[in-house]
């Protein structure tokens, strides 16, 4: 395609975008002559260039629009919603024609009649009233008044002189006739130049590919610099050290400079939002206003591109789902016009984007119902969820709470896509909402993707880089703690970090790397890198933690795309290649791992409870006076003791508060119809059993012992809750079928044993 | 008159292999490689070629041959491919040979199965046979398969 046509397309599209933006702004401020002038200039440019390139259809459509705008500029017409819509429709048609030129180099056949007719109709309907035009928005004059150089009346009289045919510039007249100091005029003119910068800009257009290339080269330079700096550690040569230092400084500055060339204000995406909000609120019969703050916040071009669609989706959602109808809003005591607020700001090397609305907020009850209906969670999981967790269900694939699907949102591209796209560029999304008050969505994204700070770790003899964005903290366990502070739940290691359970992953195991052999006399050390992904934290056990370094991210070849543990590779200071860990990918992989682990545990348990179990550990306990029971120790999470007074009732079941959660209690004596011991003890033992991540307490009367025995048992029992009986420690012992008991308990809703206060209880987890 | 073509040759075990010289960017000696965990053994790892990260393919394993002994270091044949540079790890670099297209023949049936599909054709040289590598197939290592 011709260079001129390309230029024309870019320019015209920019002009149309500008029109969109300014029209919506003008609607709020109909008297602004400045906005009107900008719009007029834009359409005039489109008309002019189209005509000179021979695109007559575009020219004729733009011409009608220009006529209308010129009437408005003359004050014959006042902007109404109807006019705005007609003009916006016109920009849409023009855009389609431009797109057609881009694809086929022809204007294409477009039905432009309805758009131009609408514009003509407005033109004809205009009463033709002829307001005397106010003093032209002569900025030079206004600026002079603003700065106190001249009085307003003087300007008015000078403008009158101009109108009467004085061809001199306003500044010249003022200097010559009114004796205003030329300095003041020059000052005003420089201010004017500054303000008009967007019109006569000092910028040049640069091919993005060229910028990318330069960026790559700077990446190389950063690596070379890192290498050179490593040599400086082994040398005493002072001139070399000085040169290296200088190279270091220049490289850093160059890197920053080149990064800046790729930076774009977030306004570039935001500018289309006023139109989006207007269209959607109009279509839905709503009133909504868009407030923007921090539009000048800059982000790397690739990131700007990546967040455009997610942001648009969120803004649409805010208006379409968030903001209520004006009547509903008034009933709720809110102003009829809703507000969507966009805020962008830098914080800690990252950019925050906050999208908040003062709409209806998230209806958690509806989200719960929907999640159940779509079978995204089990009822048990749901009851344990806090409202915040429930809100995060919105990010699951296939979730849409919109009561009805409009043509604007609810088309299946949901918040899950938003989340995936943001996470792809190393960002995070969080949602917060108060029902009736509004919803806030907070996005955090890195400034750039090309060069990122990363933590270097060693594992299995290899070095890996972990992007700093995912990093939460580092934990080092030494000596005794290295062993005792890592606990196992069903074979999955966890660490208690300030009262919270942190699931642990071993990088060596995840990546099938050889385990590091610690020297015999070494103090055992465990290095845990606490990472955040998918809103969850987990600890990654690595062999060693090195240093943080600015790394240049390089993509991996297609041969490695299938491995989801790596986000790319980088070259370190010593010239060696290191892989960059993909933290969300790793978490995903590990989740699969833990599911298989859970499956393994289940299988094991099945095996254990099948005909004959091999030698294993059994927990012996007593229920009632005679009940001597056992369960495999592997199914037990913990043993606890509670006060009888701590038992509470919820949903007709006995529960107990345990580790910040509500744990249901199962009284084995009731399930097996055994006579309770009725001892006058105020505390009772509980066996804590975990299923599907939930704790369940089995209340027993007394914990007897733990035995390692090879058990053979006969399945001769009548109760479903028993697997059979065996001889343990030379006494007949019933083997409890814990899953069956839990199952039976879950089914029976009216399960409240009487006179519980007199029984002691053992909880089996 | 038939066209003469130039091939860059290298040795793997006692096989003489060749690739069209136009596809070769350069030959370099052994480079420190970074192993990619979870990837197939056919991938030798990643090397740093003057700031560019290049995947190295272990041609021995790719051809289904015995792995290289620990004390032998591989040479790198850097190829230009559609997806950027790829390095082939070979035992020894040979000469550049010029062969006429008339001398091309089908690979013998007796070649090992896994290696056979990577050999485009066979050229009979005076002393020995030159196996022409199908580079497109040779560098197409699927990581998903390697995952297993």
CSV table of N, CA and C in Angstrom, one decimal, chain A residues 345 449 716:
chain,number,residue,atom,x,y,z
A,345,UNK,N,-2.3,4.5,38.6
A,345,UNK,CA,-1.2,5.1,39.3
A,345,UNK,C,-0.1,4.1,39.5
A,449,UNK,N,7.6,-5.7,30.1
A,449,UNK,CA,7.8,-7.2,30.1
A,449,UNK,C,9.2,-7.5,29.7
A,716,UNK,N,-17.5,-59.5,58.9
A,716,UNK,CA,-18.6,-60.2,59.5
A,716,UNK,C,-19.5,-59.2,60.2
